[in-house]
mmCIF file of C-alpha atoms and ligand atoms in Angstrom:
data_model
loop_
_atom_site.group_PDB
_atom_site.id
_atom_site.type_symbol
_atom_site.label_atom_id
_atom_site.label_comp_id
_atom_site.label_asym_id
_atom_site.label_seq_id
_atom_site.Cartn_x
_atom_site.Cartn_y
_atom_site.Cartn_z
ATOM 1 C CA MET B 1 -12.198 -11.581 -23.862
ATOM 2 C CA ILE B 2 -9.519 -9.256 -25.090
ATOM 3 C CA SER B 3 -6.567 -10.763 -23.128
ATOM 4 C CA MET B 4 -7.493 -14.199 -24.201
ATOM 5 C CA TYR B 5 -8.259 -13.824 -27.561
ATOM 6 C CA LEU B 6 -4.608 -11.973 -26.661
ATOM 7 C CA GLU B 7 -3.099 -15.235 -25.765
ATOM 8 C CA LEU B 8 -4.787 -17.745 -28.740
ATOM 9 C CA LEU B 9 -3.339 -15.860 -31.004
ATOM 10 C CA ARG B 10 -0.419 -15.789 -29.726
ATOM 11 C CA LEU B 11 -0.058 -19.159 -29.418
ATOM 12 C CA ASN B 12 -1.853 -20.107 -32.012
ATOM 13 C CA TYR B 13 0.132 -18.592 -34.448
ATOM 14 C CA LYS B 14 3.511 -18.569 -32.449
ATOM 15 C CA ASP B 15 5.285 -20.164 -35.692
ATOM 16 C CA LYS B 16 3.387 -17.513 -38.220
ATOM 17 C CA LEU B 17 4.385 -14.272 -36.277
ATOM 18 C CA ASP B 18 7.175 -12.357 -36.133
ATOM 19 C CA LYS B 19 9.071 -11.280 -33.467
ATOM 20 C CA ALA B 20 7.487 -7.854 -33.581
ATOM 21 C CA ALA B 21 4.558 -8.705 -33.910
ATOM 22 C CA GLN B 22 4.724 -11.119 -31.040
ATOM 23 C CA GLU B 23 5.970 -8.048 -28.992
ATOM 24 C CA PHE B 24 2.909 -5.620 -29.839
ATOM 25 C CA ILE B 25 0.041 -8.447 -28.615
ATOM 26 C CA GLY B 26 2.322 -7.902 -25.373
ATOM 27 C CA PHE B 27 1.629 -4.760 -25.602
ATOM 28 C CA ALA B 28 -2.147 -5.158 -26.193
ATOM 29 C CA LYS B 29 -1.923 -7.212 -23.486
ATOM 30 C CA ASN B 30 -0.879 -5.195 -20.548
ATOM 31 C CA GLY B 31 -3.492 -2.799 -22.120
ATOM 32 C CA ALA B 32 -5.885 -5.101 -21.298
ATOM 33 C CA GLU B 33 -5.036 -6.236 -18.374
ATOM 34 C CA ARG B 34 -4.505 -2.246 -17.143
ATOM 35 C CA SER B 35 -8.298 -1.274 -18.184
ATOM 36 C CA GLU B 36 -9.306 -4.171 -16.164
ATOM 37 C CA LYS B 37 -7.535 -3.030 -13.138
ATOM 38 C CA LEU B 38 -9.157 0.169 -13.593
ATOM 39 C CA ILE B 39 -12.465 -0.824 -14.199
ATOM 40 C CA HIS B 40 -12.685 -2.835 -11.243
ATOM 41 C CA ASP B 41 -10.620 0.189 -9.236
ATOM 42 C CA LEU B 42 -13.603 2.769 -10.726
ATOM 43 C CA LEU B 43 -16.439 0.775 -9.314
ATOM 44 C CA GLU B 44 -14.674 0.266 -5.885
ATOM 45 C CA TYR B 45 -14.202 3.875 -6.145
ATOM 46 C CA ALA B 46 -18.281 4.596 -6.835
ATOM 47 C CA LYS B 47 -19.829 1.821 -4.976
ATOM 48 C CA VAL B 48 -17.706 3.781 -1.440
ATOM 49 C CA SER B 49 -20.754 6.269 -2.000
ATOM 50 C CA THR B 50 -23.733 4.392 -3.926
ATOM 51 C CA MET B 51 -23.174 1.151 -1.087
ATOM 52 C CA ASP B 52 -25.711 2.380 1.808
ATOM 53 C CA LYS B 53 -24.794 -0.087 4.141
ATOM 54 C CA SER B 54 -25.528 0.390 7.575
ATOM 55 C CA LEU B 55 -22.913 0.974 10.342
ATOM 56 C CA GLU B 56 -22.375 -1.861 12.518
ATOM 57 C CA LYS B 57 -19.931 -2.204 16.025
ATOM 58 C CA THR B 58 -16.608 -3.178 13.979
ATOM 59 C CA SER B 59 -13.253 -5.270 15.244
ATOM 60 C CA LEU B 60 -10.779 -3.452 14.103
ATOM 61 C CA GLU B 61 -8.253 -6.475 15.323
ATOM 62 C CA ALA B 62 -10.286 -8.535 13.048
ATOM 63 C CA VAL B 63 -10.698 -6.166 9.937
ATOM 64 C CA LEU B 64 -6.577 -5.722 10.625
ATOM 65 C CA LYS B 65 -6.240 -9.557 10.240
ATOM 66 C CA GLY B 66 -8.038 -9.775 7.135
ATOM 67 C CA ALA B 67 -6.786 -7.010 4.944
ATOM 68 C CA LEU B 68 -3.304 -8.837 6.187
ATOM 69 C CA SER B 69 -5.171 -12.227 4.597
ATOM 70 C CA ASN B 70 -5.630 -10.694 1.601
ATOM 71 C CA LEU B 71 -2.587 -9.556 0.859
ATOM 72 C CA GLU B 72 -1.238 -13.319 2.175
ATOM 73 C CA LEU B 73 1.406 -13.010 -1.009
ATOM 74 C CA LEU B 74 2.411 -9.280 -1.200
ATOM 75 C CA VAL B 75 2.945 -9.709 3.146
ATOM 76 C CA LEU B 76 5.199 -12.897 2.337
ATOM 77 C CA GLU B 77 7.150 -11.991 -0.536
ATOM 78 C CA SER B 78 8.540 -8.460 0.254
ATOM 79 C CA GLY B 79 9.247 -10.310 4.085
ATOM 80 C CA ALA B 80 7.635 -7.092 5.922
ATOM 81 C CA ASP B 81 8.164 -7.168 9.736
ATOM 82 C CA ILE B 82 4.277 -5.818 10.399
ATOM 83 C CA THR B 83 3.852 -5.098 14.215
ATOM 84 C CA HIS B 84 0.280 -3.357 15.680
ATOM 85 C CA ASP B 85 -1.030 -1.524 18.310
ATOM 86 C CA ARG B 86 -4.676 -2.982 19.968
ATOM 87 C CA LEU B 87 -6.999 -1.513 17.852
ATOM 88 C CA PRO B 88 -9.561 -0.900 18.830
ATOM 89 C CA ASP B 89 -13.978 -1.563 18.645
ATOM 90 C CA LEU B 90 -15.688 0.664 16.736
ATOM 91 C CA THR B 91 -19.261 1.743 14.883
ATOM 92 C CA ALA B 92 -18.376 1.323 10.934
ATOM 93 C CA ASP B 93 -18.497 0.179 7.645
ATOM 94 C CA THR B 94 -17.131 -3.369 8.149
ATOM 95 C CA THR B 95 -16.195 -4.008 4.671
ATOM 96 C CA GLN B 96 -14.915 -0.770 3.617
ATOM 97 C CA MET B 97 -12.661 -0.651 6.608
ATOM 98 C CA VAL B 98 -10.862 -3.960 5.504
ATOM 99 C CA GLN B 99 -10.244 -1.869 2.107
ATOM 100 C CA LEU B 100 -8.629 0.907 3.711
ATOM 101 C CA PHE B 101 -6.457 -1.250 5.681
ATOM 102 C CA GLN B 102 -5.643 -3.295 2.796
ATOM 103 C CA ASN B 103 -4.925 -0.127 0.421
ATOM 104 C CA LEU B 104 -2.912 1.638 2.616
ATOM 105 C CA LEU B 105 -0.605 -1.844 3.843
ATOM 106 C CA SER B 106 -0.456 -2.620 0.129
ATOM 107 C CA ASN B 107 1.165 1.102 -0.168
ATOM 108 C CA ALA B 108 3.633 0.402 2.051
ATOM 109 C CA ILE B 109 4.719 -2.288 0.561
ATOM 110 C CA LYS B 110 4.793 -1.447 -2.773
ATOM 111 C CA TYR B 111 6.634 1.966 -2.711
ATOM 112 C CA ARG B 112 9.402 0.274 -0.120
ATOM 113 C CA ARG B 113 12.977 0.439 -0.434
ATOM 114 C CA GLU B 114 15.818 -2.319 -0.826
ATOM 115 C CA GLY B 115 16.570 -3.893 3.158
ATOM 116 C CA GLN B 116 14.664 -4.866 5.544
ATOM 117 C CA LEU B 117 10.388 -3.632 5.159
ATOM 118 C CA LYS B 118 9.331 -2.494 8.621
ATOM 119 C CA ILE B 119 5.630 -1.296 9.157
ATOM 120 C CA ILE B 120 3.893 -0.263 11.970
ATOM 121 C CA ILE B 121 0.363 0.510 12.893
ATOM 122 C CA SER B 122 -0.907 2.284 15.751
ATOM 123 C CA ALA B 123 -4.055 3.113 17.524
ATOM 124 C CA LYS B 124 -4.170 6.430 19.904
ATOM 125 C CA GLU B 125 -6.785 7.059 21.837
ATOM 126 C CA GLU B 126 -8.314 11.274 21.994
ATOM 127 C CA ASN B 127 -10.994 13.068 22.996
ATOM 128 C CA ASN B 128 -13.866 11.984 20.981
ATOM 129 C CA ARG B 129 -11.945 9.838 18.342
ATOM 130 C CA TRP B 130 -9.216 7.147 17.990
ATOM 131 C CA LEU B 131 -5.647 8.668 16.239
ATOM 132 C CA PHE B 132 -4.140 6.171 13.541
ATOM 133 C CA SER B 133 -1.397 5.178 11.939
ATOM 134 C CA ILE B 134 0.856 3.394 8.984
ATOM 135 C CA LYS B 135 3.886 3.816 9.163
ATOM 136 C CA ASP B 136 6.338 2.618 6.321
ATOM 137 C CA ASN B 137 10.550 2.633 6.023
ATOM 138 C CA GLY B 138 10.182 3.373 1.975
ATOM 139 C CA ILE B 139 10.509 5.581 -1.137
ATOM 140 C CA GLY B 140 9.025 8.310 1.177
ATOM 141 C CA ILE B 141 7.139 11.098 -0.882
ATOM 142 C CA ASP B 142 8.049 15.158 -1.073
ATOM 143 C CA ALA B 143 6.240 16.670 1.188
ATOM 144 C CA GLN B 144 5.049 18.852 -1.659
ATOM 145 C CA HIS B 145 3.041 15.869 -3.131
ATOM 146 C CA LYS B 146 1.834 15.076 0.479
ATOM 147 C CA GLU B 147 -2.394 16.716 -0.477
ATOM 148 C CA GLN B 148 -2.423 15.685 -4.042
ATOM 149 C CA ILE B 149 -1.543 11.902 -3.937
ATOM 150 C CA PHE B 150 -5.726 11.460 -2.326
ATOM 151 C CA ASP B 151 -6.534 12.995 -5.156
ATOM 152 C CA ILE B 152 -7.810 10.180 -8.029
ATOM 153 C CA PHE B 153 -5.550 9.023 -11.054
ATOM 154 C CA ARG B 154 -3.052 11.249 -8.974
ATOM 155 C CA ARG B 155 0.056 9.374 -9.039
ATOM 156 C CA LEU B 156 3.804 10.404 -8.415
ATOM 157 C CA HIS B 157 5.130 7.507 -10.543
ATOM 158 C CA SER B 158 5.528 5.837 -13.849
ATOM 159 C CA LYS B 159 3.407 2.795 -15.046
ATOM 160 C CA THR B 160 6.832 0.907 -15.111
ATOM 161 C CA GLU B 161 8.504 1.907 -11.937
ATOM 162 C CA TYR B 162 5.610 1.105 -9.756
ATOM 163 C CA SER B 163 2.048 -0.752 -11.515
ATOM 164 C CA GLY B 164 -1.494 1.238 -10.184
ATOM 165 C CA THR B 165 -4.191 2.862 -11.003
ATOM 166 C CA GLY B 166 -4.181 6.137 -8.552
ATOM 167 C CA ILE B 167 -6.858 5.197 -7.204
ATOM 168 C CA GLY B 168 -6.136 3.528 -4.055
ATOM 169 C CA LEU B 169 -5.645 6.619 -1.985
ATOM 170 C CA SER B 170 -8.732 8.824 -3.100
ATOM 171 C CA ILE B 171 -10.583 4.964 -2.049
ATOM 172 C CA CYS B 172 -9.651 6.116 1.326
ATOM 173 C CA LYS B 173 -9.730 9.441 1.698
ATOM 174 C CA LYS B 174 -13.732 8.341 0.790
ATOM 175 C CA ILE B 175 -14.024 5.907 3.229
ATOM 176 C CA VAL B 176 -11.980 7.953 5.990
ATOM 177 C CA GLU B 177 -14.359 11.135 5.327
ATOM 178 C CA ARG B 178 -17.957 8.853 4.597
ATOM 179 C CA HIS B 179 -16.906 8.625 8.353
ATOM 180 C CA HIS B 180 -16.738 11.591 9.680
ATOM 181 C CA GLY B 181 -12.833 11.192 9.933
ATOM 182 C CA LYS B 182 -9.650 12.523 8.559
ATOM 183 C CA ILE B 183 -6.934 11.280 6.763
ATOM 184 C CA TRP B 184 -3.376 12.953 6.145
ATOM 185 C CA MET B 185 0.624 12.012 5.115
ATOM 186 C CA GLU B 186 3.583 13.052 6.148
ATOM 187 C CA SER B 187 6.555 11.882 4.859
ATOM 188 C CA GLN B 188 10.739 12.952 3.240
ATOM 189 C CA PRO B 189 11.939 11.803 -0.176
ATOM 190 C CA GLY B 190 13.630 8.292 1.568
ATOM 191 C CA GLN B 191 12.765 8.533 4.947
ATOM 192 C CA GLY B 192 9.258 6.255 4.407
ATOM 193 C CA ALA B 193 5.917 7.210 4.833
ATOM 194 C CA VAL B 194 3.512 7.858 7.948
ATOM 195 C CA PHE B 195 -0.296 7.952 6.576
ATOM 196 C CA TYR B 196 -2.950 8.879 9.217
ATOM 197 C CA PHE B 197 -6.625 8.894 9.514
ATOM 198 C CA THR B 198 -8.532 9.765 12.302
ATOM 199 C CA LEU B 199 -12.469 8.139 13.995
ATOM 200 C CA PRO B 200 -14.886 8.867 15.548
ATOM 201 C CA LYS B 201 -15.796 7.199 18.743
HETATM 202 P P1 ADP F 301 -1.126 4.082 -7.213
HETATM 203 O O1 ADP F 301 -0.560 3.497 -5.795
HETATM 204 O O2 ADP F 301 -2.284 3.084 -7.312
HETATM 205 O O3 ADP F 301 -0.608 4.635 -7.196
HETATM 206 P P2 ADP F 301 -2.815 5.342 -4.965
HETATM 207 O O4 ADP F 301 -3.762 5.985 -4.921
HETATM 208 O O5 ADP F 301 -2.972 4.213 -3.628
HETATM 209 O O6 ADP F 301 -2.308 4.985 -6.108
HETATM 210 O O7 ADP F 301 -0.881 6.039 -4.225
HETATM 211 C C1 ADP F 301 -0.807 7.858 -5.378
HETATM 212 C C2 ADP F 301 0.532 8.177 -5.008
HETATM 213 O O8 ADP F 301 0.586 8.105 -3.481
HETATM 214 C C3 ADP F 301 1.400 6.846 -5.678
HETATM 215 O O9 ADP F 301 1.360 6.859 -6.274
HETATM 216 C C4 ADP F 301 2.780 6.916 -4.908
HETATM 217 O O10 ADP F 301 3.639 7.921 -5.681
HETATM 218 C C5 ADP F 301 1.922 7.514 -3.767
HETATM 219 N N1 ADP F 301 2.083 6.057 -2.927
HETATM 220 C C6 ADP F 301 1.456 5.805 -1.339
HETATM 221 N N2 ADP F 301 1.488 5.121 -0.803
HETATM 222 C C7 ADP F 301 3.085 5.441 -0.545
HETATM 223 C C8 ADP F 301 3.967 5.113 0.517
HETATM 224 N N3 ADP F 301 3.076 4.659 2.019
HETATM 225 N N4 ADP F 301 5.181 5.803 0.132
HETATM 226 C C9 ADP F 301 5.789 6.678 -0.758
HETATM 227 N N5 ADP F 301 4.746 6.672 -2.286
HETATM 228 C C10 ADP F 301 3.550 6.731 -1.224
#
């Protein structure tokens, strides 16, 4: 509603507003859009624990397909080259698995560098769990931040550099922990990042 009325102001009063006023409307519109995204992401974060959906047999192949189809435009625009191991079937919350893969993949795309973006998704069977990893060749981060980035609202970039709310990885952490798994990352600046997570068989 705020965005809509600001847009009406901009369109209907175009001739009466000077350049500065039009610029202020632009800032206000950006603010309204960011608030909307923040509310949306916070609701998603809250939903991870309130949603009491029972776990079901889940094909992670289908989950990955779903996540990639939600990100279709981003994947196309970025020209990402994405390869993946064959993913197993597990007992899990299907919707949350889609969100987990989607958040990690959209970050791999967002924090890319110049040149061909490569994303490798691996799955390795261990004793009583599966170890998954999503590896990119993007901007990477300094190892000293590798734990804080999973905290809510924690961002290493300003909103002008990369847009975001700092909630995506905290949702991932909540989802993985709700499935009794672990999530962590390894990276060096400029060397890409690898996000690992485990899920019990
Ligand atoms: P957002 O992307 O909205 O800032 P996230 O919780 O998804 O929030 O990520 C937190 C921070 O972790 C990001 O601001 C970014 O600095 C860092 N980050 C996440 N994924 C990657 C990645 N694949 N490569 C480099 N940095 C990343």
